CSV table of C-alpha atoms in Angstrom, one decimal:
chain,number,residue,atom,x,y,z
A,1,PHE,CA,29.2,172.2,-39.7
A,2,PHE,CA,28.5,175.5,-38.7
A,3,SER,CA,29.7,174.6,-35.0
A,4,ILE,CA,33.1,173.3,-36.7
A,5,TYR,CA,33.9,176.0,-39.3
A,6,CYS,CA,33.8,178.4,-36.2
A,7,THR,CA,35.8,176.3,-33.8
A,8,THR,CA,38.3,175.8,-36.7
A,9,MET,CA,38.0,179.9,-37.8
A,10,ASN,CA,38.2,181.3,-33.8
A,11,ALA,CA,42.0,179.1,-33.6
A,12,ALA,CA,43.2,180.5,-37.1
A,13,ARG,CA,42.3,183.9,-35.9
A,14,LEU,CA,44.3,183.4,-32.6
A,15,ARG,CA,47.3,182.3,-34.6
A,16,ALA,CA,46.9,185.2,-36.8
A,17,LEU,CA,46.9,187.0,-34.1
A,18,LEU,CA,49.6,185.9,-32.2
A,19,LYS,CA,52.1,186.0,-35.7
A,20,CYS,CA,51.7,189.3,-36.6
A,21,GLY,CA,54.1,190.4,-33.6
A,22,ASP,CA,52.3,192.7,-31.8
A,23,ILE,CA,51.2,192.4,-28.2
A,24,LEU,CA,47.7,191.5,-27.4
A,25,VAL,CA,46.2,193.4,-24.8
A,26,MET,CA,43.2,191.0,-23.8
A,27,PRO,CA,40.6,192.1,-20.7
A,28,CYS,CA,38.9,189.0,-19.6
A,29,CYS,CA,35.3,188.6,-19.7
A,30,TYR,CA,33.0,186.1,-17.2
A,31,ASP,CA,29.9,186.5,-19.8
A,32,ALA,CA,28.6,187.2,-22.9
A,33,LEU,CA,27.7,190.6,-22.4
A,34,SER,CA,31.0,191.5,-20.8
A,35,ALA,CA,32.6,190.0,-23.6
A,36,LYS,CA,30.5,191.9,-26.5
A,37,LEU,CA,31.6,195.2,-24.0
A,38,ILE,CA,35.2,193.8,-24.7
A,39,GLN,CA,34.8,193.4,-28.4
A,40,SER,CA,33.1,196.7,-29.0
A,41,ALA,CA,35.9,198.4,-27.0
A,42,GLY,CA,37.9,197.1,-30.1
A,43,PHE,CA,40.0,194.8,-28.0
A,44,PRO,CA,41.2,191.4,-30.5
A,45,LEU,CA,40.5,188.6,-28.1
A,46,THR,CA,39.3,187.9,-24.7
A,47,PHE,CA,39.6,185.0,-21.9
A,48,MET,CA,37.0,183.8,-20.2
A,49,SER,CA,38.3,184.2,-16.5
A,50,GLY,CA,37.4,181.1,-14.1
A,51,PHE,CA,37.6,183.3,-10.9
A,52,SER,CA,35.1,186.1,-12.0
A,53,THR,CA,33.1,183.3,-14.1
A,54,SER,CA,32.5,181.6,-10.6
A,55,ALA,CA,31.7,184.5,-9.2
A,56,ALA,CA,29.5,185.9,-11.2
A,57,LEU,CA,27.8,182.7,-12.0
A,58,LEU,CA,28.0,181.1,-8.6
A,59,GLY,CA,28.7,183.5,-6.3
A,60,LEU,CA,31.8,181.5,-5.1
A,61,PRO,CA,35.4,182.2,-4.9
A,62,ASP,CA,37.7,180.3,-7.4
A,63,THR,CA,38.2,177.4,-5.4
A,64,GLY,CA,37.4,174.8,-7.7
A,65,GLN,CA,33.9,174.8,-7.3
A,66,ALA,CA,32.5,175.7,-10.7
A,67,SER,CA,32.7,172.6,-12.7
A,68,TYR,CA,33.5,171.5,-16.3
A,69,THR,CA,29.6,171.6,-17.4
A,70,ASP,CA,29.3,175.6,-15.7
A,71,PHE,CA,32.7,176.6,-17.4
A,72,VAL,CA,31.8,175.2,-20.7
A,73,GLN,CA,27.9,176.8,-20.6
A,74,VAL,CA,29.1,180.0,-19.9
A,75,GLY,CA,31.8,179.6,-22.6
A,76,ARG,CA,29.6,178.2,-25.4
A,77,ASN,CA,27.5,181.5,-24.8
A,78,ILE,CA,30.3,184.1,-24.7
A,79,CYS,CA,31.4,182.4,-28.0
A,80,SER,CA,28.3,182.9,-29.5
A,81,VAL,CA,28.2,186.3,-29.3
A,82,VAL,CA,31.4,187.6,-30.2
A,83,LYS,CA,34.0,187.3,-33.3
A,84,ILE,CA,37.1,187.8,-31.4
A,85,PRO,CA,39.3,184.9,-30.3
A,86,VAL,CA,38.3,183.4,-27.0
A,87,ILE,CA,40.5,181.4,-24.7
A,88,GLY,CA,38.8,179.2,-22.2
A,89,ASP,CA,40.1,178.6,-18.7
A,90,GLY,CA,40.1,174.8,-17.9
A,91,ASP,CA,41.2,174.8,-14.7
A,92,THR,CA,43.1,171.4,-14.3
A,93,GLY,CA,41.4,169.5,-16.4
A,94,PHE,CA,38.2,168.1,-14.4
A,95,GLY,CA,39.9,165.3,-13.5
A,96,ASN,CA,42.8,162.8,-14.6
A,97,THR,CA,44.2,162.9,-17.9
A,98,ILE,CA,41.8,161.1,-19.7
A,99,SER,CA,38.9,163.5,-18.6
A,100,LEU,CA,41.1,166.4,-19.4
A,101,LYS,CA,41.5,165.4,-23.3
A,102,ARG,CA,37.4,165.5,-23.1
A,103,THR,CA,37.8,168.8,-21.5
A,104,VAL,CA,39.9,170.4,-24.4
A,105,LYS,CA,38.1,168.8,-27.2
A,106,GLY,CA,34.7,169.7,-25.1
A,107,TYR,CA,36.2,173.4,-25.2
A,108,ALA,CA,36.6,173.0,-28.7
A,109,ALA,CA,33.2,171.9,-29.6
A,110,ALA,CA,31.9,175.3,-27.5
A,111,GLY,CA,34.1,177.6,-29.9
A,112,PHE,CA,36.5,178.7,-27.6
A,113,ALA,CA,40.1,179.4,-29.7
A,114,ALA,CA,42.4,177.9,-27.0
A,115,ILE,CA,42.0,176.3,-23.5
A,116,MET,CA,44.5,177.2,-20.6
A,117,LEU,CA,45.1,174.5,-18.1
A,118,GLU,CA,47.4,174.5,-14.9
A,119,ASP,CA,49.8,172.0,-12.8
A,120,GLN,CA,48.0,173.2,-10.0
A,121,VAL,CA,46.8,170.0,-7.2
A,122,SER,CA,42.8,169.9,-7.4
A,123,PRO,CA,40.8,171.3,-6.5
A,124,LYS,CA,43.0,174.4,-7.4
A,125,ARG,CA,42.5,178.2,-6.6
A,126,CYS,CA,43.7,181.7,-7.7
A,127,GLY,CA,47.7,181.9,-8.7
A,128,HIS,CA,47.6,185.3,-6.0
A,129,VAL,CA,46.2,183.3,-3.2
A,130,ALA,CA,47.4,182.1,-0.5
A,131,GLY,CA,47.5,178.4,0.1
A,132,LYS,CA,47.9,176.3,-3.5
A,133,GLN,CA,49.4,173.7,-4.0
A,134,ILE,CA,51.4,172.2,-7.7
A,135,VAL,CA,51.8,168.5,-9.0
A,136,GLY,CA,55.1,166.7,-9.6
A,137,ARG,CA,57.3,167.5,-12.7
A,138,GLU,CA,55.9,164.3,-14.3
A,139,GLU,CA,52.2,164.8,-13.5
A,140,ALA,CA,52.4,168.4,-14.7
A,141,ALA,CA,53.9,166.9,-18.1
A,142,ALA,CA,51.3,164.3,-18.4
A,143,ARG,CA,48.4,167.1,-18.5
A,144,ILE,CA,50.2,168.9,-20.9
A,145,ARG,CA,51.0,165.8,-23.4
A,146,ALA,CA,47.0,164.9,-23.0
A,147,ALA,CA,46.1,168.4,-24.1
A,148,VAL,CA,48.3,168.6,-26.9
A,149,ASP,CA,46.9,165.0,-28.3
A,150,ALA,CA,43.4,165.9,-27.7
A,151,ARG,CA,44.4,169.1,-29.7
A,152,ASN,CA,46.2,166.9,-32.8
A,153,GLU,CA,43.2,164.3,-32.3
A,154,LEU,CA,40.4,166.7,-33.4
A,155,GLU,CA,39.7,165.8,-36.9
A,156,ASP,CA,37.1,168.8,-37.8
A,157,SER,CA,38.3,171.7,-35.3
A,158,ASP,CA,41.2,173.1,-33.8
A,159,ILE,CA,42.3,174.7,-30.3
A,160,LEU,CA,45.6,176.0,-28.9
A,161,ILE,CA,47.2,175.0,-25.5
A,162,LEU,CA,48.0,177.7,-22.9
A,163,ALA,CA,50.2,176.0,-20.3
A,164,ARG,CA,50.2,177.4,-17.2
A,165,THR,CA,52.5,176.8,-14.4
A,166,ASP,CA,52.3,177.8,-10.3
A,167,ALA,CA,55.7,176.4,-9.5
A,168,ARG,CA,56.9,180.1,-8.5
A,169,ILE,CA,55.5,179.2,-5.1
A,170,GLU,CA,58.0,176.3,-5.5
A,171,SER,CA,60.8,178.1,-6.8
A,172,PHE,CA,61.7,180.3,-10.4
A,173,ASP,CA,63.6,177.9,-11.9
A,174,GLU,CA,61.4,175.2,-11.2
A,175,ALA,CA,58.9,177.6,-12.9
A,176,ILE,CA,61.3,178.0,-15.5
A,177,ALA,CA,62.1,174.4,-16.3
A,178,ARG,CA,58.4,173.4,-16.2
A,179,CYS,CA,57.6,176.5,-18.8
A,180,GLN,CA,60.7,175.2,-21.1
A,181,MET,CA,58.8,171.6,-20.8
A,182,PHE,CA,55.3,172.8,-22.0
A,183,ALA,CA,56.9,174.6,-24.6
A,184,ASP,CA,59.2,171.3,-25.7
A,185,LEU,CA,55.6,169.0,-25.2
A,186,GLY,CA,53.9,171.3,-27.9
A,187,ALA,CA,52.0,173.8,-25.8
A,188,ASP,CA,51.1,176.9,-28.1
A,189,ILE,CA,51.8,179.5,-25.3
A,190,THR,CA,53.4,179.4,-21.9
A,191,PHE,CA,52.1,181.1,-18.7
A,192,LEU,CA,54.5,181.8,-15.7
A,193,GLU,CA,51.9,182.8,-12.7
A,194,ALA,CA,53.0,185.2,-10.5
A,195,PRO,CA,56.6,186.1,-10.9
A,196,GLU,CA,57.3,188.1,-8.2
A,197,SER,CA,59.5,191.1,-9.9
A,198,GLU,CA,60.4,192.8,-13.3
A,199,ALA,CA,63.5,191.2,-13.9
A,200,GLU,CA,62.1,187.9,-13.1
A,201,MET,CA,59.5,188.5,-15.9
A,202,GLU,CA,62.4,189.4,-18.0
A,203,ARG,CA,64.1,186.4,-17.4
A,204,TYR,CA,61.1,184.0,-18.1
A,205,CYS,CA,60.7,185.7,-21.9
A,206,GLN,CA,64.2,184.9,-22.5
A,207,LEU,CA,64.6,181.5,-21.3
A,208,VAL,CA,61.5,180.1,-22.7
A,209,PRO,CA,60.9,179.9,-26.3
A,210,GLY,CA,57.0,180.9,-27.9
A,211,TYR,CA,54.5,182.7,-27.4
A,212,LYS,CA,54.2,184.1,-23.8
A,213,LEU,CA,50.9,185.4,-21.4
A,214,ALA,CA,51.8,188.0,-18.8
A,215,ASN,CA,49.2,188.1,-15.8
A,216,MET,CA,48.4,192.1,-15.0
A,217,LEU,CA,46.2,191.6,-12.0
A,218,GLU,CA,45.9,194.7,-10.2
A,219,HIS,CA,47.3,194.9,-6.4
A,220,GLY,CA,48.8,191.1,-7.0
A,221,LYS,CA,52.2,189.8,-6.9
A,222,THR,CA,53.3,190.8,-10.3
A,223,PRO,CA,54.2,194.2,-11.1
A,224,ILE,CA,52.1,195.9,-13.3
A,225,LEU,CA,53.4,196.9,-16.6
A,226,ASP,CA,52.4,199.1,-19.5
A,227,HIS,CA,52.3,197.2,-22.9
A,228,LYS,CA,55.2,198.4,-24.6
A,229,ARG,CA,57.5,197.5,-21.6
A,230,LEU,CA,56.0,194.1,-22.0
A,231,GLN,CA,56.1,194.0,-25.6
A,232,GLU,CA,59.7,194.9,-25.2
A,233,MET,CA,60.7,191.7,-22.7
A,234,GLY,CA,59.2,189.2,-25.4
A,235,TYR,CA,55.3,189.1,-24.3
A,236,SER,CA,52.4,188.1,-26.5
A,237,ILE,CA,49.8,188.8,-24.5
A,238,ALA,CA,48.7,191.1,-21.6
A,239,ALA,CA,45.8,189.3,-19.6
A,240,TYR,CA,43.6,191.7,-17.1
A,241,PRO,CA,42.1,189.0,-15.4
A,242,LEU,CA,39.9,190.5,-13.0
A,243,THR,CA,40.0,194.5,-14.0
A,244,LEU,CA,36.0,193.7,-15.0
A,245,LEU,CA,35.2,192.0,-12.2
A,246,SER,CA,36.3,194.6,-9.7
A,247,ALA,CA,35.4,197.3,-11.8
A,248,SER,CA,31.4,196.3,-12.0
A,249,ILE,CA,31.8,194.9,-8.1
A,250,LYS,CA,33.2,198.5,-7.5
A,251,ALA,CA,30.0,200.4,-9.2
A,252,GLN,CA,27.7,198.0,-8.0
A,253,LEU,CA,28.2,198.8,-4.6
A,254,ASP,CA,28.4,202.5,-5.3
A,255,VAL,CA,25.3,202.6,-6.6
A,256,LEU,CA,23.6,200.4,-4.1
A,257,GLN,CA,24.7,203.1,-1.1
A,258,SER,CA,23.5,205.9,-3.2
A,259,ILE,CA,20.0,204.0,-3.8
A,260,LYS,CA,20.3,203.4,0.4
A,261,GLU,CA,20.9,207.1,0.7
A,262,GLY,CA,17.7,208.7,-1.0
A,263,GLY,CA,16.9,207.4,-4.0
A,264,THR,CA,18.2,209.3,-6.8
A,265,GLY,CA,22.2,209.9,-6.2
A,266,HIS,CA,22.6,207.0,-8.4
A,267,LEU,CA,21.5,208.9,-11.7
A,268,ASP,CA,24.9,210.3,-12.5
A,269,LYS,CA,26.4,206.9,-11.7
A,270,ILE,CA,24.5,204.8,-14.8
A,271,LEU,CA,24.4,204.7,-18.3
A,272,PRO,CA,20.5,206.6,-20.3
A,273,PHE,CA,18.7,203.4,-21.1
A,274,GLU,CA,18.8,204.0,-24.5
A,275,GLU,CA,22.9,203.2,-24.0
A,276,VAL,CA,21.9,199.9,-21.9
A,277,LYS,CA,19.5,198.9,-24.9
A,278,ARG,CA,22.3,199.5,-27.2
A,279,HIS,CA,24.6,197.4,-25.3
A,280,VAL,CA,22.5,194.8,-25.1
A,281,GLY,CA,21.8,194.3,-28.4
A,282,PHE,CA,18.3,196.0,-29.0
A,283,PRO,CA,18.9,197.9,-32.3
A,284,GLU,CA,20.1,194.5,-33.8
A,285,TYR,CA,17.0,192.7,-33.2
A,286,PHE,CA,14.6,195.4,-33.9
A,287,GLU,CA,16.6,195.3,-37.9
A,288,GLU,CA,16.3,191.6,-37.8
A,289,GLU,CA,12.6,191.4,-37.1
A,290,LYS,CA,12.6,194.1,-39.6
A,291,ARG,CA,13.2,191.8,-41.8
A,292,TYR,CA,11.1,189.2,-41.2
A,293,ALA,CA,8.1,190.7,-40.3
A,294,VAL,CA,5.0,190.0,-41.8
A,295,PRO,CA,2.2,192.4,-43.1
A,296,GLY,CA,-1.1,193.0,-41.0
A,297,PRO,CA,-4.5,192.1,-42.4
A,298,PRO,CA,-5.5,195.0,-44.3
A,299,LYS,CA,-7.4,197.6,-42.9
A,300,ALA,CA,-10.8,198.3,-43.1
A,301,SER,CA,-12.3,200.8,-45.7
């Protein structure tokens, strides 16, 4: 019952956030700790990035090597430690349309508020690297139709469908046509990956109805715009997919180099131990421990 209640509530929270009208700034996570940091920093939602999760969990690139089981387990860990809605990267659905329906329902059971599904050929890859391919429009439609059906078949839980297209590699017009199609099929949010100019971003917002996601990948193909400009265009969510992973890699490389050079130069680059304990949850644990403490035996006189 608790799992069902949480999945329904998480989707309802995301729907409520979207209805507010203000752009939702969404740093992306890759494990339970990064999700907790996002929540504690005051952000209203997060996204489990497939790129970052594959890198952190497996040490592998985002080329379809992480499995459904990998993602669901990480997602379950994330959703269990935060109260903000979490969107999960569902890649291409991990199989055919029947498998995709199972994926949608599995993500809902894990606690995700939404699942992102895309129209790349499997195995897919990061949307900003070379070599990606897309399926035909009919297959892309079948995937989203199956996802919407799976959402509607949920009896005691709920999940939103975030439909992504990588068809910009073929043409901007094709990408727009697919986003319009996804919206018509019942997707809750659309995501046109890798528009190459501010004009394309604005055109997407003008031509496609419903909620839309902007992917703010630093040094990628899409211009990085401030939140105000994105909201003026008509975007609902501003995602920062690799910012935390990139910052983490840079910080770790800096500290490793300092340790190599002498062993003490890294001390000003790390948090005090008390801060580390706070971020991982020791204070809350100790409070809970006190609540259930059993008195020891009386001391001998």
